[in-house]
Structures are given as C-alpha cells and as structure tokens.
Coordinates of C-alpha atoms and ligand atoms in Angstrom, one line a residue:
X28 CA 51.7 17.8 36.2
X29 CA 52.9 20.1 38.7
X30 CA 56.5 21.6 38.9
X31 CA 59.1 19.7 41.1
X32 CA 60.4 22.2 44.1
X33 CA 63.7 22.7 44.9
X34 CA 64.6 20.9 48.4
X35 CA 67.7 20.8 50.5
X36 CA 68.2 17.6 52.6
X37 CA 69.6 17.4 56.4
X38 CA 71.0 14.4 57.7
X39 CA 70.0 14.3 61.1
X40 CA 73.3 13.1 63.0
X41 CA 71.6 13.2 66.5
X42 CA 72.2 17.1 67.3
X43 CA 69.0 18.7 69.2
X44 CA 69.6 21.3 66.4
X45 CA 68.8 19.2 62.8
X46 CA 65.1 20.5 63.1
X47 CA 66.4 24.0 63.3
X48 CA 68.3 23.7 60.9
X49 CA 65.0 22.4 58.5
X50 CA 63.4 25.0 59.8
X51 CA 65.4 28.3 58.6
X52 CA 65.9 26.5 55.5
X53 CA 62.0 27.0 55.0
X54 CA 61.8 30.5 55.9
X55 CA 63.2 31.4 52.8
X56 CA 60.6 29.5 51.0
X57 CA 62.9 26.2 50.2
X58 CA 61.7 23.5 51.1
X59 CA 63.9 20.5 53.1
X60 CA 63.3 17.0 54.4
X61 CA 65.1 16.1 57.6
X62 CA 66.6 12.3 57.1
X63 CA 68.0 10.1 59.5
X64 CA 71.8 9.3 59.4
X65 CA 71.9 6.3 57.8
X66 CA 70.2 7.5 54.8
X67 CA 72.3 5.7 51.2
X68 CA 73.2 7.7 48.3
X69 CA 70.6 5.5 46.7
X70 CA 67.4 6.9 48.9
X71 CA 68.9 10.2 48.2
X72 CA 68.8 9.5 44.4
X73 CA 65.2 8.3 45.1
X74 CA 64.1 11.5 46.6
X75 CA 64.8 13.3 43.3
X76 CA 61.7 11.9 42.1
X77 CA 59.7 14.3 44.5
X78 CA 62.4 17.4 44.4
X79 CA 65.4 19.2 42.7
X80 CA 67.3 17.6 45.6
X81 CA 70.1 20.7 45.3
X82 CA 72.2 20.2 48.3
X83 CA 72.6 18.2 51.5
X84 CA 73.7 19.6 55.2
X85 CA 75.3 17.4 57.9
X86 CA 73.8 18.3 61.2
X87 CA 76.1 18.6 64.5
X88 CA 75.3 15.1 66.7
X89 CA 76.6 14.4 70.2
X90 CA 79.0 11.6 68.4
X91 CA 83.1 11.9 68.4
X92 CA 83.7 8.0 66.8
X93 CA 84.2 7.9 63.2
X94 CA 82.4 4.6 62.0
X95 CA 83.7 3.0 59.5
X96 CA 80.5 2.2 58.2
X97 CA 79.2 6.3 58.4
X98 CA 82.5 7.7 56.6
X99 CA 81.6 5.2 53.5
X100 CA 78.1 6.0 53.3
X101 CA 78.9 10.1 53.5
X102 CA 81.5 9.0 50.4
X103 CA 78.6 7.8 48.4
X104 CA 77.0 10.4 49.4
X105 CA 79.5 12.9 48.4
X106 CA 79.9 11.0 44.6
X107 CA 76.5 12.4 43.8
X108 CA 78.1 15.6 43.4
X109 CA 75.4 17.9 45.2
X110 CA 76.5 20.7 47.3
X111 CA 77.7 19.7 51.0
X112 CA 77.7 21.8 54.3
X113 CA 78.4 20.0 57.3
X114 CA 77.8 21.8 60.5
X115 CA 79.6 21.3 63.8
X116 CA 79.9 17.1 63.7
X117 CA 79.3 17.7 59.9
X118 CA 81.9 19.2 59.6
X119 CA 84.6 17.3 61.5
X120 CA 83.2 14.3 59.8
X121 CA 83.7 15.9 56.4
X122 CA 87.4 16.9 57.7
X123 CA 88.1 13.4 58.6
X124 CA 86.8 11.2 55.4
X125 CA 89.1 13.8 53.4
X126 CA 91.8 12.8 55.7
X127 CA 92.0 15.7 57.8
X128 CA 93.4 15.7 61.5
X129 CA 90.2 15.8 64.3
X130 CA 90.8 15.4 67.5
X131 CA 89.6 16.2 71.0
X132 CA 90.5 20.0 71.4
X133 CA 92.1 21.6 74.0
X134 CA 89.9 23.1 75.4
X135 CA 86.0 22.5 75.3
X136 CA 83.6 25.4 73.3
X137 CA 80.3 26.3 74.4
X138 CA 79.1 29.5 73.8
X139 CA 79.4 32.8 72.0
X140 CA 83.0 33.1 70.6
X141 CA 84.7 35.7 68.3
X142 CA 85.1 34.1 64.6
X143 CA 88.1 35.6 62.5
X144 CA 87.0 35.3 58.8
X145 CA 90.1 35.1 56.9
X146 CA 88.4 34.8 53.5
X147 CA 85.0 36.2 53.4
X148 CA 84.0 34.0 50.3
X149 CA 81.3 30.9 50.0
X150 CA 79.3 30.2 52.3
X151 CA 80.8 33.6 54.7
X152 CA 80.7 36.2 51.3
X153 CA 79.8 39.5 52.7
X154 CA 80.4 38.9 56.1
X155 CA 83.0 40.8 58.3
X156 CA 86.4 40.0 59.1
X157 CA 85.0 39.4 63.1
X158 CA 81.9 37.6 63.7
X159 CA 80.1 36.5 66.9
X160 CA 79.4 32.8 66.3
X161 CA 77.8 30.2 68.6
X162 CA 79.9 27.0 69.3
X163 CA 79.5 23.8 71.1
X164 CA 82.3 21.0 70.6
X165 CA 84.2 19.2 72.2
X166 CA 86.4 17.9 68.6
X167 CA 88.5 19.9 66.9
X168 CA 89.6 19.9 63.1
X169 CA 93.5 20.7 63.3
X170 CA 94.4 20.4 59.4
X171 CA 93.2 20.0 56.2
X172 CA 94.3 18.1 53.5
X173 CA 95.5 19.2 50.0
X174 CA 92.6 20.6 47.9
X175 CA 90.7 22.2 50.8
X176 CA 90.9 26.0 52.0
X177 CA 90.6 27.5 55.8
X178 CA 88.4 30.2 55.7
X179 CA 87.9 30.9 59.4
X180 CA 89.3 30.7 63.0
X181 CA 88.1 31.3 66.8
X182 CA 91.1 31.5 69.2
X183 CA 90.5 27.3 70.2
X184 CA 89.6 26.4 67.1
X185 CA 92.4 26.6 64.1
X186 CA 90.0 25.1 61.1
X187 CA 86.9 26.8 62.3
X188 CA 85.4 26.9 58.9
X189 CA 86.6 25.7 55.2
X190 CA 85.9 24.9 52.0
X191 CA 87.1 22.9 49.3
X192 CA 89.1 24.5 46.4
X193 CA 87.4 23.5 43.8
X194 CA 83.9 21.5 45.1
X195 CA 80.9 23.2 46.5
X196 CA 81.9 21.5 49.8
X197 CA 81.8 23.6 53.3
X198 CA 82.4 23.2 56.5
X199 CA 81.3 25.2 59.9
X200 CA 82.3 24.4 63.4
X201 CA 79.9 26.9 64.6
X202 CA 76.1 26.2 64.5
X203 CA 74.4 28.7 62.0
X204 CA 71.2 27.8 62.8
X205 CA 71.0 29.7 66.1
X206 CA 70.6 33.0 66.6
X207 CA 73.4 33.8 68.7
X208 CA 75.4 33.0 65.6
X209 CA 74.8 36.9 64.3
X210 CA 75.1 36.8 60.6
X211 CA 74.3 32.8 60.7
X212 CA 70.9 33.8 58.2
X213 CA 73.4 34.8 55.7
X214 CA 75.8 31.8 56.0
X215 CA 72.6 29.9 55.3
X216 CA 71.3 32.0 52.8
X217 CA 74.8 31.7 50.6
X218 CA 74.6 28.4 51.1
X219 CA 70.9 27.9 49.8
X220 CA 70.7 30.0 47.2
X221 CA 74.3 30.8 45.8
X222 CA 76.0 27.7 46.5
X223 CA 73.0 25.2 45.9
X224 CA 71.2 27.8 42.9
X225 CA 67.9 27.1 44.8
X226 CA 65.0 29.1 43.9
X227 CA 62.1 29.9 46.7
X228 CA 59.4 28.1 45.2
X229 CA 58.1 26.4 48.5
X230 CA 55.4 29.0 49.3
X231 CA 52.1 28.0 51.2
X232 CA 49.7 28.8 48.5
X233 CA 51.4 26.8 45.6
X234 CA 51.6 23.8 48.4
X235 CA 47.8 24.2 48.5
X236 CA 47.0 24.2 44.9
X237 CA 49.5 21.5 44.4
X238 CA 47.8 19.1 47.7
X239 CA 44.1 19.8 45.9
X240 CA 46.0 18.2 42.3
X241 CA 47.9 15.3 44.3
X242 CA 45.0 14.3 46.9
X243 CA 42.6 14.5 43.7
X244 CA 45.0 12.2 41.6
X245 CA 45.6 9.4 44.5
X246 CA 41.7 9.1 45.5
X247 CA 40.5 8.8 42.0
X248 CA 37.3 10.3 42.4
X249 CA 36.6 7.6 45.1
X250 CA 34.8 7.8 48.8
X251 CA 36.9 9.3 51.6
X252 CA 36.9 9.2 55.1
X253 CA 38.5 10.6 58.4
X254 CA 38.3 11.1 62.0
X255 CA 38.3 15.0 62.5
X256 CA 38.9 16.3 66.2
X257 CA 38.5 19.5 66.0
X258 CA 41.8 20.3 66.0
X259 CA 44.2 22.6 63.9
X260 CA 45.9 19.6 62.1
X261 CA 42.4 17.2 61.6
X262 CA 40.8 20.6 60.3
X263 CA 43.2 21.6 58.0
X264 CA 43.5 18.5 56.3
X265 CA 39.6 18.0 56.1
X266 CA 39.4 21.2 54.6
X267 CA 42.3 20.7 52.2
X268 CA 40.9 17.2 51.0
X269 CA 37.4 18.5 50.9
X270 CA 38.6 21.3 48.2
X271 CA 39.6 18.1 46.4
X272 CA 37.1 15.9 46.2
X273 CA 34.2 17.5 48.1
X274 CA 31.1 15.4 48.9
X275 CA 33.3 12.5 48.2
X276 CA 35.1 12.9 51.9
X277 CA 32.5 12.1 54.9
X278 CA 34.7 13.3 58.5
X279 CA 33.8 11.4 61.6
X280 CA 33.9 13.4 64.9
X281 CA 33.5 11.1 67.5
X282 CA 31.6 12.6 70.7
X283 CA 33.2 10.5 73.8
X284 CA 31.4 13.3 76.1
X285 CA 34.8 14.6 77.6
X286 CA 34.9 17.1 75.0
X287 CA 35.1 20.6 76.3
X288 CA 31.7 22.5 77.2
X289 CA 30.1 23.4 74.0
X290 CA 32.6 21.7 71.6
X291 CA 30.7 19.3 69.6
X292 CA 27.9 22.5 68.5
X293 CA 31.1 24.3 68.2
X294 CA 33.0 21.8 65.6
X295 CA 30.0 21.0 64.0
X296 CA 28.6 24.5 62.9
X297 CA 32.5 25.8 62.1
X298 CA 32.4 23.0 59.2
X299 CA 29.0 23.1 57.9
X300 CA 30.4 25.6 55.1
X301 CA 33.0 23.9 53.7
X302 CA 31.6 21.6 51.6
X303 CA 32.1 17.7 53.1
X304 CA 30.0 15.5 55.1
X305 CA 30.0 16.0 58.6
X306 CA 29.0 13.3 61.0
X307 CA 29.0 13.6 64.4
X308 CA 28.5 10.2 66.8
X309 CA 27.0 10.6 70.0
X310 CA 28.8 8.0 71.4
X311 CA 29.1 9.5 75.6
X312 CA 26.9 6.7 77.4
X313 CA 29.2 4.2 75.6
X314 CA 32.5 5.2 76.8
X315 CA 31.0 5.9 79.9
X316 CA 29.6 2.3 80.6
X317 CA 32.8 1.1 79.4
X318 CA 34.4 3.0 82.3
X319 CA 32.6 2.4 85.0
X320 CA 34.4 1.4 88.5
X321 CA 38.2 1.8 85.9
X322 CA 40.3 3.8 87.9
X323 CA 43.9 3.1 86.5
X324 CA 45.2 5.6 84.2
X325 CA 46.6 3.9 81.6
X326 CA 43.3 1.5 81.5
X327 CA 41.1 4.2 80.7
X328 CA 43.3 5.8 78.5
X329 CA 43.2 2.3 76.6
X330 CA 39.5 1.5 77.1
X331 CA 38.9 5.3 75.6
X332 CA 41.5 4.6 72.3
X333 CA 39.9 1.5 72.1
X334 CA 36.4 2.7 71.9
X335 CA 37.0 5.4 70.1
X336 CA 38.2 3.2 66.6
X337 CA 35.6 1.1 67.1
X338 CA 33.1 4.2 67.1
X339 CA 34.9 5.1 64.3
X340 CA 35.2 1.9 62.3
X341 CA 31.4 1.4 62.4
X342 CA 30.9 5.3 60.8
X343 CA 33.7 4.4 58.4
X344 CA 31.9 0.8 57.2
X345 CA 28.6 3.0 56.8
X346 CA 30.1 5.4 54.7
X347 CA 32.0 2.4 52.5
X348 CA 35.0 4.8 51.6
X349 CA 37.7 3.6 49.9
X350 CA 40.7 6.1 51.1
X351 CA 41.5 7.1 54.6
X352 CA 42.5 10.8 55.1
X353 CA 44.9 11.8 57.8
X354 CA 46.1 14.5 59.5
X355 CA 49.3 13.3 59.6
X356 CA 52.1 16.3 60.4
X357 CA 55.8 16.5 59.5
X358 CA 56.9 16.0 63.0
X359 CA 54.9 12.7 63.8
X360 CA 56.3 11.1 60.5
X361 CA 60.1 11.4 61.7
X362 CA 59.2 9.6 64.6
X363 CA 57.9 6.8 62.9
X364 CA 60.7 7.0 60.6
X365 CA 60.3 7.9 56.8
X366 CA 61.2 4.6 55.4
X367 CA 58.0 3.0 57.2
X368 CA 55.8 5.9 56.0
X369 CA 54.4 3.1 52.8
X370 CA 53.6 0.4 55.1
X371 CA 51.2 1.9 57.5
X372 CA 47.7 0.5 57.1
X373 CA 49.5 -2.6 57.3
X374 CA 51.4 -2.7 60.2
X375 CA 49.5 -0.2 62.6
X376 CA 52.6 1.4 62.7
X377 CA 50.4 4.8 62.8
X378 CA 51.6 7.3 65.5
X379 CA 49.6 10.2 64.6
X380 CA 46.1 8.3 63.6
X381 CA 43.8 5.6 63.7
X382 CA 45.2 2.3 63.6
X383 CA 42.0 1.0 61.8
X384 CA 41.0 -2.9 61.0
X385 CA 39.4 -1.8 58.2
X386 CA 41.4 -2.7 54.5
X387 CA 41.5 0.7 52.6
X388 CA 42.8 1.1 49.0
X389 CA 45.2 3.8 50.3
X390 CA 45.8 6.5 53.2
X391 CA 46.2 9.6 51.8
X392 CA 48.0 12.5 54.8
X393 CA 48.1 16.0 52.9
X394 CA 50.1 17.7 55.6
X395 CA 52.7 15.0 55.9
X396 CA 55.1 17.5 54.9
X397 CA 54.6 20.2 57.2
X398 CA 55.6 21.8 60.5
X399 CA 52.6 22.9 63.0
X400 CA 53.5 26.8 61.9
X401 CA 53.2 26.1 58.3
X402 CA 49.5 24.0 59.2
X403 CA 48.8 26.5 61.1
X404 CA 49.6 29.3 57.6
X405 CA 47.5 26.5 54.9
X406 CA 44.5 26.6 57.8
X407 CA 44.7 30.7 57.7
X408 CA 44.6 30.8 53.8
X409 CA 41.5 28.1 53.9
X410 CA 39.5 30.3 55.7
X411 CA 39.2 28.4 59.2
X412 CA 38.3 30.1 61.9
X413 CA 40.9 31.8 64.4
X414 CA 39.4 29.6 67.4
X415 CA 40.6 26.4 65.5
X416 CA 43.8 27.5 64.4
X417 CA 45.3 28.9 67.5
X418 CA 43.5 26.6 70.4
X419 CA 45.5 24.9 72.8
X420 CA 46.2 21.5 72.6
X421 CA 43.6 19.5 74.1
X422 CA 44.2 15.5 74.3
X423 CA 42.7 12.9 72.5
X424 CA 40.8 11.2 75.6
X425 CA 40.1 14.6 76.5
X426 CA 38.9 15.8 79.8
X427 CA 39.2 12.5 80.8
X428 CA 42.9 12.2 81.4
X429 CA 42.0 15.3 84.1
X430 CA 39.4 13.5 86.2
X431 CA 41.6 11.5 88.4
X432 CA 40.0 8.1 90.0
X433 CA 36.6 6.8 88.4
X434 CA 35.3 9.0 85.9
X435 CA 31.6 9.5 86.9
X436 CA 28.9 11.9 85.3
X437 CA 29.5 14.1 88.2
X438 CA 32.9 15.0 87.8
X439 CA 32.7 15.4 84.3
X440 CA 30.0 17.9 84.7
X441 CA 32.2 19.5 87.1
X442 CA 35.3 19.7 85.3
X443 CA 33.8 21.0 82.2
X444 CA 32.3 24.0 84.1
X445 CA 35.9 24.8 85.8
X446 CA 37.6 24.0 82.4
X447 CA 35.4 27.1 80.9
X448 CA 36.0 29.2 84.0
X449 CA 39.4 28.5 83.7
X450 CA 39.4 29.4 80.0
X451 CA 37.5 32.7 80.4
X452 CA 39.5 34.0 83.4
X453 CA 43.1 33.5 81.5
X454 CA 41.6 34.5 78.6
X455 CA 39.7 37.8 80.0
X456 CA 42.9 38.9 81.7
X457 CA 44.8 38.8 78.4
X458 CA 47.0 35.6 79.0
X459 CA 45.7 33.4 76.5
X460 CA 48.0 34.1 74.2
X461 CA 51.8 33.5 76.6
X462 CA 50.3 30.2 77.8
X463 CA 50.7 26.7 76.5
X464 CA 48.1 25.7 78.5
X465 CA 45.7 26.2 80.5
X466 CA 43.0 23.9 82.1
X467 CA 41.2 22.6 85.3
X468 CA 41.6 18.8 86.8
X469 CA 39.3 17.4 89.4
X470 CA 41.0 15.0 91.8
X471 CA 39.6 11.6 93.7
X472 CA 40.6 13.5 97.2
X473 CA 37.7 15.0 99.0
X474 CA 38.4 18.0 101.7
X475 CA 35.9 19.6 104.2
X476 CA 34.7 23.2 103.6
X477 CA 32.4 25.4 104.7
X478 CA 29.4 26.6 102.6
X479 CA 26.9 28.8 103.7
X480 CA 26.9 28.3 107.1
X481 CA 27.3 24.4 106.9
X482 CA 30.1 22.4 106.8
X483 CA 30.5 20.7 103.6
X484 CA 32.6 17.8 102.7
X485 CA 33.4 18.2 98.0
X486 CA 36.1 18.1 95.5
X487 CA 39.0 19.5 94.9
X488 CA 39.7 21.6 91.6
X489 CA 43.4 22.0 90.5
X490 CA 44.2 24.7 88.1
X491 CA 47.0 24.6 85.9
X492 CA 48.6 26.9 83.7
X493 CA 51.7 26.2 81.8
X494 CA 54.4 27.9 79.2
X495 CA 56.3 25.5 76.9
X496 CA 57.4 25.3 73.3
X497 CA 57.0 21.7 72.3
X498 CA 55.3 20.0 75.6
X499 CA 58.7 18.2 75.9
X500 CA 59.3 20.5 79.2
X501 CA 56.9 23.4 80.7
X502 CA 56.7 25.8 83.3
X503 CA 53.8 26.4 85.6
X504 CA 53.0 30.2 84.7
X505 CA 53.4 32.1 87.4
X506 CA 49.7 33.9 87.1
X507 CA 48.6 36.9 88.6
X508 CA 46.8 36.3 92.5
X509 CA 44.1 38.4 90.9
X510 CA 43.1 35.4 88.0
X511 CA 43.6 32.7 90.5
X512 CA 41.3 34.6 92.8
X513 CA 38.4 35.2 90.2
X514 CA 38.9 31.4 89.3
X515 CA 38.7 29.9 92.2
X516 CA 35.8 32.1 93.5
X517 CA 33.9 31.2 90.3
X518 CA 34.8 27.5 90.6
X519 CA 33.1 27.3 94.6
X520 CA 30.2 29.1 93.7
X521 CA 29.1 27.8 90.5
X522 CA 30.2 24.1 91.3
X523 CA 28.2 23.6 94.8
X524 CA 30.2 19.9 95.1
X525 CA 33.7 21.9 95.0
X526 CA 34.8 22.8 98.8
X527 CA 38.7 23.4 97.6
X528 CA 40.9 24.8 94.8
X529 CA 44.8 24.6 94.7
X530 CA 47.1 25.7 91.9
X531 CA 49.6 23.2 90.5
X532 CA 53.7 24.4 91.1
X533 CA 55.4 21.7 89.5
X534 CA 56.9 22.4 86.2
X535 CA 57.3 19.2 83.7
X536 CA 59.5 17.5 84.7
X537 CA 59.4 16.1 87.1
X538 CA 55.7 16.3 86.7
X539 CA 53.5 16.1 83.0
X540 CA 51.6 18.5 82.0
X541 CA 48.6 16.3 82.2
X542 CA 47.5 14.6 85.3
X543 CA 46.9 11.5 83.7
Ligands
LIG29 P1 52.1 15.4 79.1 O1 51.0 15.2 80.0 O2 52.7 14.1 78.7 O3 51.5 16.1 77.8 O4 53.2 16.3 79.6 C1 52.3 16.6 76.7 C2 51.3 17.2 75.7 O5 50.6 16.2 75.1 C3 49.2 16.4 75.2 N1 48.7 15.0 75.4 C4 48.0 14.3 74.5 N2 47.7 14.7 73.2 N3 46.6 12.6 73.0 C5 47.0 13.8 72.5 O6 46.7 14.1 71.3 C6 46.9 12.2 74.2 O7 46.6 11.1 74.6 C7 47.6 13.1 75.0 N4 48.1 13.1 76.3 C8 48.7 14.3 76.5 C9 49.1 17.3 76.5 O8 47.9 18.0 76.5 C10 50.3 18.1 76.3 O9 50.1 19.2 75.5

C-alpha cells in the first residue's frame, strides 16, 4: 500500500479562473482535484478514500443569484468541518449562507486595486498593511454576521476579506490566483499549508512509482493494449504502463498515411527501447480507398475516426488483451465530467480515446490525474525523447484535415514535403519554440504561374503559423519576411505542382486554427 496524499478540492463555480486556481495549488507540490458545483458533502466524503481531503476552495463564477438549492449543499459542505476559502463568488456565497448582507456594489471592480489589510493574520499573515490585489465583481459583501471578523478593505469594497472567529473559514473578494494579485502566492500558501496543515507530498517522481504500483494492481498481470500516436500524452502513458507490466502491454500505432514525413520510422525506433510491444499497421491504401471522390470535411473526418477503430479493433482482437490503456489527461476528464469517469467502456462516453466495440475487463488511464505540464515532467523523468515531449500538436486525422477538397495521393505527397519545409524554416530561424503551431495546408483552388519559361497552372500552399495557450484562441505569428521568403521559395521549387503560396492572417476566431 502506498501512502494517501494530501489534496485540496475546488469547486468550480463557473469562473474562467477555477483551473488556476488547481494549478498554483500544485506548484507547491499538493495535489487538488477541480469539482463541479454541485458536488454533495457525501462525494466529498467519498474522495477521502483516494486523499487526506484537507480543505475545500470556492472558485469566483459569473453568478449573483443565491439558489436555494446551492446555499444548502455548501452547508453540508461546511458540516464536514474542513478548512474553507471562497474566492471572489466564494466568498459572497460564504457571506450570504452565514447571513451576511451582499449586494450589487456601488460601483463595479475590475482591475488592480489597493487592499488595506487591517489584520494581517490567516490567510494575509505576513503581508503588509497595503497590498495590490486583482478584483473583478460586480457583488459586494457589506456586513458580516456575529462570529466572523473583517480583515481587509479596498476603497469600494467594505468586507474585502474575512474570516471566521473561531473556524478555519476565509473569505477573499480579490482573486489570489492571478498574478497581478502581488503577494496572492502567499495568501495561497497560508491557506495550504498553515490553515489546511498540508504537507507537499504530490511530487512527480512519487506519482510515478505510485502509477507503476496502481496500473500493476488493476491489470493483474493480464494483456494490455493501447492506441499510441506518437504524441506526448499516448507516449507517456505507454511508457508508464510498460514499467508496469512490460511485455504484457502490446501499443497499436495506426499508420493512416497522413502522418507527417518520416513519422512512422520516427515513432517506431523512439520506442523500441522501452520494453513493450510495438505494432505498427500499415493501413494508408485503406483510408485512402475509403476517401476517394469525399470531399466534405466533416465526412472525412468521420470516415478517418471511423477507420481508424476498426484498424484498431482488429490489432486489439489479435493481441486478446484484457485491459485497455489510455492516455487519458486531467483536462479531457473534466469535460466529460468526473462522475461518468466509471462508466466509459460502456457508454462511449470517451472524449479523449477510442470508443472501442470491444468488451474489456477494465480501462486503466495513468495520467487521468494530470495537467499537460505535469505529463510533460513524468515523460522527462521516463527518459522520452525531447522531440516527443515538446512537439506541436498535430491532429488525430492528421494531414488530412489540411488537404482541402478530395484527398488524393498527390496532394498528400505535396503537403508532407511543405509541412517539413515549413518545419525546418521556423525551426532553423529559432521560432520553434514561441509558436503554437506551425504547418503547411494545400487548397482545392488552382492558380496560374510561371515556371521556367512556361506558364504553369498548380496548387496553392498556405502557410500557417500561430501563438496560443490552449488552442481555444490564437494569433497568426507575425513571422519574419525573411522565413516566409525561404519557405515559399523552397515550397515552388521542390514541389513542381505548386505555382502559389500565401500566408494565413486570420487569427482564431473567427477562423480555427485548422483548415478543416
Ligand atoms: P481548431 O482547428 O479547432 O484546433 O482551432 C484546435 C486545436 O486542436 C487540434 N485539433 C485536433 N486534435 N484531433 C486532435 O487530437 C482532431 O481531430 C483535431 N482537430 C484539431 C488543432 O491542431 C489545434 O491545436
């Protein structure tokens, strides 16, 4: 048996900030589990199978009605006696269910504002009696009732932060999760470990040896199987099952041919060392049949998904494996919410995998608990190679969802080519490393050129290059006229069908990032 970890919980009330707030949390080594709002004191108590559950943070949300139905939950919430900070909507809600007085304030916050600390104690010990804090509310807690104790004040904003007398129960208007809250590590940090007593015992290497122990225990010393794309997430938890049960866990890395040039010899010779069976299915001249005269986007994207579990079904009867591994992340488990997280194989409910027909005993996702930074950490300490860890994302139809129009042999050979050139020339002028991503697309419209000294009538390339965080919104990158020069001299003369390239201006949105 392995040693619980501690864990803090955030109720995620709908503020774009929850994640954030998980996030700092785990850089100092404590681990936390984002829930949804209408988590019950009972699913709470449930949790502490898993972790020393030591304290629970209400997020900010864009809400101002107080339900009923949410101030009796947050009660039984409050009766298990754990520690409680409530952040911005947190905070008013906590003010409210102790019969406080909230109310639209006078004036609306947003922005950096001056904090007076009144009593630098709790959750503000060792902070200074002015603060620069980071507001954004449009509710206001105007009093407290008996039992509870203002500790700070912004010129607006008369309870700006409080506690209770005698309970480890606190309350911020301001968010300390972002950084223009100066000193908001420390509010955090008081809270974590001095309020909650939580010790920093979620480190990477620990969650490694402890994933070898719990994979090992849930397959039994039975068959495994997965679909590895290459990927940093697929990788990492091949490599992390494999330490556990070794020759026992056969990955599947389907070849649909719109892989990027060299990327099957690539994937295949990066995992030979580490100890599992690699299969690799040639499967291009059946996707490519299948798409023949499909020029729809969202047909071929189904055809391609479609294909691509079959592929992967027939590998996976071969093998006869009993478990399913997964390279499930953090991140695509909140989105298909955590209660449903048990009933997967079942239901297809499966955002971040294969929905598969096939009956496994179990589905086993070692990196369900992570962010991509902290997959990105467990595939550096199992030795994978920098070019997996720190590739772009590439989509799972692959080059395919950047040939617009039929997808023919042609213009796959011809978007591979410019997807390299376009790699090398980013990459040889330093710029890798800024960009989000960076790729070629070949388009259905045809444009006359001139080549040699005959007119010539051939595709049209379109670079793109974008910067982003989290793909929800990106820029175009505003590279240098030198790189596009050297690309899209290389792309003419080494693609003799290619008569025009054009750069892409549109950031996302109103555009994607991908074409199709
Ligand atoms: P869009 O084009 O929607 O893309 O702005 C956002 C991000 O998602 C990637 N992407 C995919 N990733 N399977 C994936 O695993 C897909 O079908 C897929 N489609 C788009 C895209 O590359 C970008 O990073």
């Amino acid at each position: 048996m392995t040693a619980k970890i501690d864990a803090i919980l955030v109720i995620d009330f709908g503020g774009q900030y929850a994640h954030l707030i998980g996030r700092r949390v785990r850089e100092f080594s404590v681990y936390s589990e984002v829930l949804p709002d209408d988590v019950t004191a009972s699913e709470i108590s449930g949790l502490k199978k898993r972790y020393n559950v030591k304290g629970v943070i209400l997020s900010g949300g864009p809400s101002s009605v107080y339900r009923e139905e949410t101030s009796e939950r947050i009660k039984g919430i409050f009766r298990l006696g754990l520690p409680i900070l409530g952040i911005c909507y947190g905070h008013q809600l906590i003010a409210y269910i102790a019969g406080g007085r909230v109310k639209s304030a006078a004036k609306r916050e947003y922005g950096v504002t001056d904090a007076i600390i009144d009593k630098p104690v709790g959750i503000l010990k060792g902070l200074d009696k002015r603060e620069k804090v980071w507001m954004s509310h449009g509710d206001t807690v105007y009093g407290l009732p008996r039992g509870y104790v203002v500790l700070a004040r912004t010129e607006n904003c008369p309870v700006a932060a409080f506690m209770h007398a005698t309970k480890p129960v606190y309350g911020l208007q301001w968010h300390p999760e972002v950084f223009h809250t100066e000193k908001g590590s420390e509010m955090l940090r008081n809270f974590v470990f001095n309020i909650c007593g939580c010790r920093a015992n979620w480190k990477i290497g620990d969650f490694i040896k402890k994933s070898i122990v719990e994979v090992k225990r849930e397959t039994g010393g039975k068959k495994c199987i997965m679909a590895l794309s290459g990927g940093v997430d697929s990788s990492a938890a091949a490599v992390l099952a494999a330490r556990a049960v070794g020759k026992k866990l056969t990955a599947v890395f389907v070849d649909h041919g719109f892989m990027r040039e060299g990327e099957p010899e690539f994937v295949g010779k990066t995992f030979e060392k580490f100890g599992f069976n690699f299969v690799s299915v040639d499967a291009r001249e059946r996707f490519m049949k299948r798409l023949k005269g499909v020029t729809e986007p969202e047909q071929k994207r189904k055809i391609i998904g479609e294909e691509f579990i079959k592929v992967f079904e027939e590998a996976a009867r071969k093998a006869g494996a009993d478990y399913l591994v997964q390279g499930t992340i953090y991140p695509d488990r909140i989105e298909s919410g955590f209660r449903k997280k048990s009933d997967r194989i079942k239901t297809h409910h499966n955002v971040a995998g294969i929905p598969t027909k096939i009956e496994f005993k179990g589905i086993v996702e070692p990196l369900k608990d992570l962010y991509k930074d902290e997959v990105r950490k467990v595939a550096e300490k199992l030795q994978l190679p920098k070019g997996i860890i720190w590739r772009q994302p590439f989509p799972g139809p692959g080059l395919a969802v950047r040939v617009t129009g039929e997808i023919t042999p042609e213009k796959v050979a011809v978007i591979k080519k410019s997807d390299r050139i376009v790699r090398e020339e980013v990459e040889a002028a330093g710029l890798g490393g800024s960009l989000w991503q960076y790729f070629a697309v070949i388009v259905d419209t045809k444009s006359t050129g001139v080549k040699g000294d005959a007119r010539a009538y051939g595709y049209t390339v379109v670079v793109r290059a974008v910067e982003s965080r989290e793909a929800m919104t990106a820029n175009f990158a505003r590279l240098p006229y030198e790189t596009l020069e050297k690309i899209s001299t290389r792309i003419t003369n080494e693609n003799p069908q290619v008569t025009r390239v054009v750069y892409d201006i549109t950031h996302k949105p109103p555009a994607t990032i991908e074409w199709e």
